[in-house]
Amino acid sequence: MTRIAIIIGSTRPVRSGEAVAGWVHDLAAKRGDADYELVDLKDYDLPHLDESLPAASGVYEHGHTRAWSERIDSFDGFVFVTPEYNSSTSGVLKNAIDFLYAEWADKAAGFVGYGVDGGVRAAEHLRQMLGRVKVADVPAQVALSLFTDFEEMTLFKPAARHEDAVTMMLDQVVSWSEALRPLRA
Ligand SMILES: Cc1cc2nc3c(=O)[nH]c(=O)nc-3n(C[C@H](O)[C@H](O)[C@H](O)COP(=O)(O)O)c2cc1C
């Protein structure tokens, strides 16, 4: 079965990302077309990039890198759930991406952003950086507004219409993840 990671892009103690990713996971789990797993960066506790060699070498000296590598390598595609911080994605997510290379390559990714303008600038920056590690970014995107999809900008209450956007984004992530399989073989 195709395996898709839903990656929580925030590690703040009080974060909206967990509720947003949980909502995406609940919708995804009903589809039956792939195995969807939540991946929480908090579980990996990665320091600022501390490997001596570039990730493209595939040579990792630290246990935390090997654990992260093994988990990401096990997936065929990704959904990045990203907050917008200062017009970009979170530093912790950028750092986690920088740790690896081949584990991301020739896989598909979709984006769920949240922020005052739906996290669109964060997702755009992610598209740019993921292109560098050979990720195929699907066009469908979910953009959640802090004003209309959260109460008092913190309690997640998504408008019903976003469910269709999630469906479209997941349709594309699954089909592209499967189409790219020969390149990963
Ligand atoms: C350091 C920081 C910078 C932020 N900058 C932006 C921004 O540039 N644009 C925006 O729409 N929201 C911005 N926000 C608001 C966050 O998108 C919002 O608080 C979001 O819920 C944070 O996600 P999290 O709770 O999952 O960490 C910023 C929040 C933080 C903590």
PDB file of C-alpha atoms and ligand atoms in Angstrom:
ATOM      1  CA  MET A   1       0.000   0.000   0.000  1.00  0.00           C
ATOM      2  CA  THR A   2       1.191   3.502  -0.795  1.00  0.00           C
ATOM      3  CA  ARG A   3       2.457   5.239   2.344  1.00  0.00           C
ATOM      4  CA  ILE A   4       1.891   8.942   2.898  1.00  0.00           C
ATOM      5  CA  ALA A   5       3.350  10.937   5.804  1.00  0.00           C
ATOM      6  CA  ILE A   6       1.439  13.882   7.231  1.00  0.00           C
ATOM      7  CA  ILE A   7       4.235  15.976   8.732  1.00  0.00           C
ATOM      8  CA  ILE A   8       3.469  18.423  11.539  1.00  0.00           C
ATOM      9  CA  GLY A   9       5.623  21.486  10.787  1.00  0.00           C
ATOM     10  CA  SER A  10       5.487  23.134  14.217  1.00  0.00           C
ATOM     11  CA  THR A  11       7.060  22.023  17.503  1.00  0.00           C
ATOM     12  CA  ARG A  12       5.914  24.932  19.688  1.00  0.00           C
ATOM     13  CA  PRO A  13       4.568  23.834  23.105  1.00  0.00           C
ATOM     14  CA  VAL A  14       1.172  25.362  22.277  1.00  0.00           C
ATOM     15  CA  ARG A  15       0.759  24.778  18.583  1.00  0.00           C
ATOM     16  CA  SER A  16      -2.144  24.760  16.165  1.00  0.00           C
ATOM     17  CA  GLY A  17      -0.276  22.414  13.859  1.00  0.00           C
ATOM     18  CA  GLU A  18      -1.222  19.317  15.814  1.00  0.00           C
ATOM     19  CA  ALA A  19      -4.983  19.994  15.476  1.00  0.00           C
ATOM     20  CA  VAL A  20      -4.636  20.848  11.778  1.00  0.00           C
ATOM     21  CA  ALA A  21      -2.599  17.727  11.030  1.00  0.00           C
ATOM     22  CA  GLY A  22      -5.022  15.593  13.074  1.00  0.00           C
ATOM     23  CA  TRP A  23      -7.923  16.912  10.983  1.00  0.00           C
ATOM     24  CA  VAL A  24      -6.070  16.098   7.746  1.00  0.00           C
ATOM     25  CA  HIS A  25      -5.225  12.624   9.073  1.00  0.00           C
ATOM     26  CA  ASP A  26      -8.859  11.926  10.062  1.00  0.00           C
ATOM     27  CA  LEU A  27     -10.055  12.880   6.568  1.00  0.00           C
ATOM     28  CA  ALA A  28      -7.268  10.885   4.910  1.00  0.00           C
ATOM     29  CA  ALA A  29      -7.842   7.760   7.001  1.00  0.00           C
ATOM     30  CA  LYS A  30     -11.413   7.480   5.652  1.00  0.00           C
ATOM     31  CA  ARG A  31     -10.217   7.198   2.039  1.00  0.00           C
ATOM     32  CA  GLY A  32      -8.713   3.696   2.088  1.00  0.00           C
ATOM     33  CA  ASP A  33      -6.431   4.438  -0.877  1.00  0.00           C
ATOM     34  CA  ALA A  34      -3.156   4.669   1.087  1.00  0.00           C
ATOM     35  CA  ASP A  35      -1.674   4.300   4.554  1.00  0.00           C
ATOM     36  CA  TYR A  36      -1.517   7.745   6.133  1.00  0.00           C
ATOM     37  CA  GLU A  37       0.721   8.325   9.161  1.00  0.00           C
ATOM     38  CA  LEU A  38       1.265  11.407  11.283  1.00  0.00           C
ATOM     39  CA  VAL A  39       4.925  12.365  11.621  1.00  0.00           C
ATOM     40  CA  ASP A  40       5.673  14.690  14.515  1.00  0.00           C
ATOM     41  CA  LEU A  41       9.028  16.508  14.379  1.00  0.00           C
ATOM     42  CA  LYS A  42       8.840  16.634  18.175  1.00  0.00           C
ATOM     43  CA  ASP A  43       9.469  12.882  18.291  1.00  0.00           C
ATOM     44  CA  TYR A  44      12.860  13.303  16.590  1.00  0.00           C
ATOM     45  CA  ASP A  45      14.264  16.240  18.528  1.00  0.00           C
ATOM     46  CA  LEU A  46      16.688  17.106  15.733  1.00  0.00           C
ATOM     47  CA  PRO A  47      19.361  19.690  16.655  1.00  0.00           C
ATOM     48  CA  HIS A  48      20.392  22.338  14.155  1.00  0.00           C
ATOM     49  CA  LEU A  49      21.963  20.423  11.283  1.00  0.00           C
ATOM     50  CA  ASP A  50      25.081  18.800  12.765  1.00  0.00           C
ATOM     51  CA  GLU A  51      26.179  16.296  10.118  1.00  0.00           C
ATOM     52  CA  SER A  52      29.705  16.735   8.724  1.00  0.00           C
ATOM     53  CA  LEU A  53      28.865  15.550   5.210  1.00  0.00           C
ATOM     54  CA  PRO A  54      26.080  16.865   2.989  1.00  0.00           C
ATOM     55  CA  ALA A  55      22.869  14.812   3.052  1.00  0.00           C
ATOM     56  CA  ALA A  56      23.334  13.871  -0.612  1.00  0.00           C
ATOM     57  CA  SER A  57      26.248  11.654   0.525  1.00  0.00           C
ATOM     58  CA  GLY A  58      23.838   9.465   2.494  1.00  0.00           C
ATOM     59  CA  VAL A  59      26.534   9.110   5.165  1.00  0.00           C
ATOM     60  CA  TYR A  60      25.110   9.967   8.584  1.00  0.00           C
ATOM     61  CA  GLU A  61      27.209  10.006  11.743  1.00  0.00           C
ATOM     62  CA  HIS A  62      24.434  10.685  14.270  1.00  0.00           C
ATOM     63  CA  GLY A  63      21.726   8.382  15.576  1.00  0.00           C
ATOM     64  CA  HIS A  64      19.087  11.125  15.392  1.00  0.00           C
ATOM     65  CA  THR A  65      19.771  11.528  11.652  1.00  0.00           C
ATOM     66  CA  ARG A  66      19.578   7.781  11.053  1.00  0.00           C
ATOM     67  CA  ALA A  67      16.248   7.575  12.918  1.00  0.00           C
ATOM     68  CA  TRP A  68      14.826  10.484  10.890  1.00  0.00           C
ATOM     69  CA  SER A  69      16.198   9.003   7.667  1.00  0.00           C
ATOM     70  CA  GLU A  70      14.640   5.596   8.333  1.00  0.00           C
ATOM     71  CA  ARG A  71      11.187   7.086   8.989  1.00  0.00           C
ATOM     72  CA  ILE A  72      11.140   9.400   5.973  1.00  0.00           C
ATOM     73  CA  ASP A  73      12.592   6.728   3.705  1.00  0.00           C
ATOM     74  CA  SER A  74       9.620   4.492   4.524  1.00  0.00           C
ATOM     75  CA  PHE A  75       7.120   6.823   2.778  1.00  0.00           C
ATOM     76  CA  ASP A  76       6.090   7.225  -0.860  1.00  0.00           C
ATOM     77  CA  GLY A  77       4.751  10.768  -0.483  1.00  0.00           C
ATOM     78  CA  PHE A  78       4.178  13.605   1.952  1.00  0.00           C
ATOM     79  CA  VAL A  79       1.697  16.165   3.169  1.00  0.00           C
ATOM     80  CA  PHE A  80       3.450  19.092   4.837  1.00  0.00           C
ATOM     81  CA  VAL A  81       1.281  20.860   7.404  1.00  0.00           C
ATOM     82  CA  THR A  82       3.001  24.202   7.767  1.00  0.00           C
ATOM     83  CA  PRO A  83       2.474  27.321   9.831  1.00  0.00           C
ATOM     84  CA  GLU A  84       3.607  30.634   8.374  1.00  0.00           C
ATOM     85  CA  TYR A  85       6.382  32.276  10.400  1.00  0.00           C
ATOM     86  CA  ASN A  86       7.723  35.590   9.099  1.00  0.00           C
ATOM     87  CA  SER A  87       6.454  34.925   5.583  1.00  0.00           C
ATOM     88  CA  SER A  88       7.982  31.453   5.359  1.00  0.00           C
ATOM     89  CA  THR A  89       7.697  27.973   6.804  1.00  0.00           C
ATOM     90  CA  SER A  90       9.034  27.140  10.264  1.00  0.00           C
ATOM     91  CA  GLY A  91      12.782  26.930  10.845  1.00  0.00           C
ATOM     92  CA  VAL A  92      12.353  23.512  12.442  1.00  0.00           C
ATOM     93  CA  LEU A  93      10.754  22.095   9.294  1.00  0.00           C
ATOM     94  CA  LYS A  94      13.408  23.610   7.010  1.00  0.00           C
ATOM     95  CA  ASN A  95      16.086  22.100   9.269  1.00  0.00           C
ATOM     96  CA  ALA A  96      14.417  18.672   9.189  1.00  0.00           C
ATOM     97  CA  ILE A  97      14.310  18.792   5.386  1.00  0.00           C
ATOM     98  CA  ASP A  98      18.005  19.792   5.208  1.00  0.00           C
ATOM     99  CA  PHE A  99      19.040  16.681   7.173  1.00  0.00           C
ATOM    100  CA  LEU A 100      18.113  14.317   4.294  1.00  0.00           C
ATOM    101  CA  TYR A 101      18.252  14.055   0.525  1.00  0.00           C
ATOM    102  CA  ALA A 102      17.559  10.678  -1.137  1.00  0.00           C
ATOM    103  CA  GLU A 103      14.805   9.969   1.395  1.00  0.00           C
ATOM    104  CA  TRP A 104      12.741  12.830  -0.116  1.00  0.00           C
ATOM    105  CA  ALA A 105      13.657  12.328  -3.756  1.00  0.00           C
ATOM    106  CA  ASP A 106      11.250  11.167  -6.476  1.00  0.00           C
ATOM    107  CA  LYS A 107       8.264  11.406  -4.144  1.00  0.00           C
ATOM    108  CA  ALA A 108       5.216  13.681  -4.255  1.00  0.00           C
ATOM    109  CA  ALA A 109       4.155  16.319  -1.751  1.00  0.00           C
ATOM    110  CA  GLY A 110       1.085  18.403  -0.995  1.00  0.00           C
ATOM    111  CA  PHE A 111       0.696  21.328   1.383  1.00  0.00           C
ATOM    112  CA  VAL A 112      -1.685  22.447   4.099  1.00  0.00           C
ATOM    113  CA  GLY A 113      -0.810  25.965   5.212  1.00  0.00           C
ATOM    114  CA  TYR A 114      -2.271  28.120   7.935  1.00  0.00           C
ATOM    115  CA  GLY A 115      -1.729  31.755   8.786  1.00  0.00           C
ATOM    116  CA  VAL A 116      -3.335  35.144   8.299  1.00  0.00           C
ATOM    117  CA  ASP A 117      -3.362  34.573   4.521  1.00  0.00           C
ATOM    118  CA  GLY A 118      -3.733  30.793   4.598  1.00  0.00           C
ATOM    119  CA  GLY A 119      -0.021  30.111   4.966  1.00  0.00           C
ATOM    120  CA  VAL A 120       0.460  30.519   1.217  1.00  0.00           C
ATOM    121  CA  ARG A 121       3.883  32.169   1.515  1.00  0.00           C
ATOM    122  CA  ALA A 122       5.082  29.308   3.744  1.00  0.00           C
ATOM    123  CA  ALA A 123       3.898  26.739   1.200  1.00  0.00           C
ATOM    124  CA  GLU A 124       5.520  28.647  -1.672  1.00  0.00           C
ATOM    125  CA  HIS A 125       8.883  28.618   0.110  1.00  0.00           C
ATOM    126  CA  LEU A 126       8.478  24.899   0.806  1.00  0.00           C
ATOM    127  CA  ARG A 127       7.803  24.268  -2.877  1.00  0.00           C
ATOM    128  CA  GLN A 128      11.066  26.045  -3.733  1.00  0.00           C
ATOM    129  CA  MET A 129      13.202  24.146  -1.241  1.00  0.00           C
ATOM    130  CA  LEU A 130      11.637  20.742  -1.907  1.00  0.00           C
ATOM    131  CA  GLY A 131      12.268  21.101  -5.629  1.00  0.00           C
ATOM    132  CA  ARG A 132      15.969  21.049  -4.730  1.00  0.00           C
ATOM    133  CA  VAL A 133      15.621  17.586  -3.178  1.00  0.00           C
ATOM    134  CA  LYS A 134      13.637  16.256  -6.155  1.00  0.00           C
ATOM    135  CA  VAL A 135      10.177  16.333  -4.582  1.00  0.00           C
ATOM    136  CA  ALA A 136       7.271  16.693  -7.034  1.00  0.00           C
ATOM    137  CA  ASP A 137       4.925  19.295  -5.505  1.00  0.00           C
ATOM    138  CA  VAL A 138       1.266  18.930  -6.477  1.00  0.00           C
ATOM    139  CA  PRO A 139      -0.685  22.076  -7.389  1.00  0.00           C
ATOM    140  CA  ALA A 140      -3.725  21.478  -5.153  1.00  0.00           C
ATOM    141  CA  GLN A 141      -3.243  23.176  -1.781  1.00  0.00           C
ATOM    142  CA  VAL A 142      -5.184  23.741   1.423  1.00  0.00           C
ATOM    143  CA  ALA A 143      -5.067  27.304   2.789  1.00  0.00           C
ATOM    144  CA  LEU A 144      -6.513  27.813   6.275  1.00  0.00           C
ATOM    145  CA  SER A 145      -7.083  31.309   7.575  1.00  0.00           C
ATOM    146  CA  LEU A 146      -6.377  32.285  11.169  1.00  0.00           C
ATOM    147  CA  PHE A 147      -9.369  34.652  10.888  1.00  0.00           C
ATOM    148  CA  THR A 148     -12.031  32.289   9.525  1.00  0.00           C
ATOM    149  CA  ASP A 149     -10.839  28.770  10.373  1.00  0.00           C
ATOM    150  CA  PHE A 150      -9.732  29.376  13.971  1.00  0.00           C
ATOM    151  CA  GLU A 151     -11.573  30.873  16.923  1.00  0.00           C
ATOM    152  CA  GLU A 152      -9.541  33.694  18.457  1.00  0.00           C
ATOM    153  CA  MET A 153      -6.787  32.669  16.019  1.00  0.00           C
ATOM    154  CA  THR A 154      -5.982  29.550  18.027  1.00  0.00           C
ATOM    155  CA  LEU A 155      -8.907  27.093  18.332  1.00  0.00           C
ATOM    156  CA  PHE A 156      -9.096  25.197  15.042  1.00  0.00           C
ATOM    157  CA  LYS A 157     -12.617  25.168  13.544  1.00  0.00           C
ATOM    158  CA  PRO A 158     -12.170  24.715   9.783  1.00  0.00           C
ATOM    159  CA  ALA A 159     -14.855  25.831   7.334  1.00  0.00           C
ATOM    160  CA  ALA A 160     -16.508  22.804   5.720  1.00  0.00           C
ATOM    161  CA  ARG A 161     -15.392  23.816   2.220  1.00  0.00           C
ATOM    162  CA  HIS A 162     -11.773  22.935   3.022  1.00  0.00           C
ATOM    163  CA  GLU A 163     -12.635  19.236   3.056  1.00  0.00           C
ATOM    164  CA  ASP A 164     -12.952  19.325  -0.749  1.00  0.00           C
ATOM    165  CA  ALA A 165      -9.540  20.985  -0.964  1.00  0.00           C
ATOM    166  CA  VAL A 166      -8.033  18.228   1.200  1.00  0.00           C
ATOM    167  CA  THR A 167      -9.603  15.596  -1.057  1.00  0.00           C
ATOM    168  CA  MET A 168      -8.205  17.213  -4.206  1.00  0.00           C
ATOM    169  CA  MET A 169      -4.739  17.611  -2.684  1.00  0.00           C
ATOM    170  CA  LEU A 170      -4.644  13.980  -1.431  1.00  0.00           C
ATOM    171  CA  ASP A 171      -5.913  12.667  -4.793  1.00  0.00           C
ATOM    172  CA  GLN A 172      -2.922  14.344  -6.444  1.00  0.00           C
ATOM    173  CA  VAL A 173      -0.379  13.292  -3.800  1.00  0.00           C
ATOM    174  CA  VAL A 174      -1.430   9.637  -3.996  1.00  0.00           C
ATOM    175  CA  SER A 175      -1.547   9.461  -7.793  1.00  0.00           C
ATOM    176  CA  TRP A 176       1.800  11.241  -8.228  1.00  0.00           C
ATOM    177  CA  SER A 177       3.426   9.142  -5.460  1.00  0.00           C
ATOM    178  CA  GLU A 178       2.337   6.010  -7.304  1.00  0.00           C
ATOM    179  CA  ALA A 179       3.343   7.352 -10.733  1.00  0.00           C
ATOM    180  CA  LEU A 180       6.863   8.124  -9.454  1.00  0.00           C
ATOM    181  CA  ARG A 181       7.390   4.618  -8.044  1.00  0.00           C
ATOM    182  CA  PRO A 182       9.497   3.398 -11.036  1.00  0.00           C
ATOM    183  CA  LEU A 183      12.010   6.187 -10.366  1.00  0.00           C
ATOM    184  CA  ARG A 184      12.388   5.032  -6.761  1.00  0.00           C
ATOM    185  CA  ALA A 185      12.899   1.373  -7.667  1.00  0.00           C
TER     186      ALA A 185
HETATM  187  C1  LIG B   1       7.546  33.610  14.976  1.00  0.00           C
HETATM  188  C2  LIG B   1       6.192  33.766  14.341  1.00  0.00           C
HETATM  189  C3  LIG B   1       6.064  34.483  13.177  1.00  0.00           C
HETATM  190  C4  LIG B   1       4.827  34.568  12.547  1.00  0.00           C
HETATM  191  N1  LIG B   1       4.749  35.214  11.337  1.00  0.00           N
HETATM  192  C5  LIG B   1       3.611  35.114  10.627  1.00  0.00           C
HETATM  193  C6  LIG B   1       3.569  35.580   9.274  1.00  0.00           C
HETATM  194  O1  LIG B   1       4.529  36.090   8.738  1.00  0.00           O
HETATM  195  N2  LIG B   1       2.414  35.423   8.593  1.00  0.00           N
HETATM  196  C7  LIG B   1       1.317  34.820   9.143  1.00  0.00           C
HETATM  197  O2  LIG B   1       0.322  34.664   8.448  1.00  0.00           O
HETATM  198  N3  LIG B   1       1.323  34.398  10.425  1.00  0.00           N
HETATM  199  C8  LIG B   1       2.434  34.522  11.176  1.00  0.00           C
HETATM  200  N4  LIG B   1       2.481  34.049  12.450  1.00  0.00           N
HETATM  201  C9  LIG B   1       1.265  33.472  13.041  1.00  0.00           C
HETATM  202  C10 LIG B   1       1.270  31.958  12.893  1.00  0.00           C
HETATM  203  O3  LIG B   1       1.055  31.548  11.568  1.00  0.00           O
HETATM  204  C11 LIG B   1       0.184  31.356  13.778  1.00  0.00           C
HETATM  205  O4  LIG B   1       0.428  31.766  15.107  1.00  0.00           O
HETATM  206  C12 LIG B   1       0.150  29.840  13.695  1.00  0.00           C
HETATM  207  O5  LIG B   1      -0.941  29.367  14.425  1.00  0.00           O
HETATM  208  C13 LIG B   1       1.422  29.237  14.246  1.00  0.00           C
HETATM  209  O6  LIG B   1       1.393  27.845  14.080  1.00  0.00           O
HETATM  210  P1  LIG B   1       1.672  26.855  15.309  1.00  0.00           P
HETATM  211  O7  LIG B   1       0.734  27.277  16.428  1.00  0.00           O
HETATM  212  O8  LIG B   1       1.309  25.491  14.783  1.00  0.00           O
HETATM  213  O9  LIG B   1       3.108  26.996  15.668  1.00  0.00           O
HETATM  214  C14 LIG B   1       3.684  33.990  13.130  1.00  0.00           C
HETATM  215  C15 LIG B   1       3.825  33.290  14.353  1.00  0.00           C
HETATM  216  C16 LIG B   1       5.057  33.162  14.950  1.00  0.00           C
HETATM  217  C17 LIG B   1       5.181  32.355  16.224  1.00  0.00           C
END
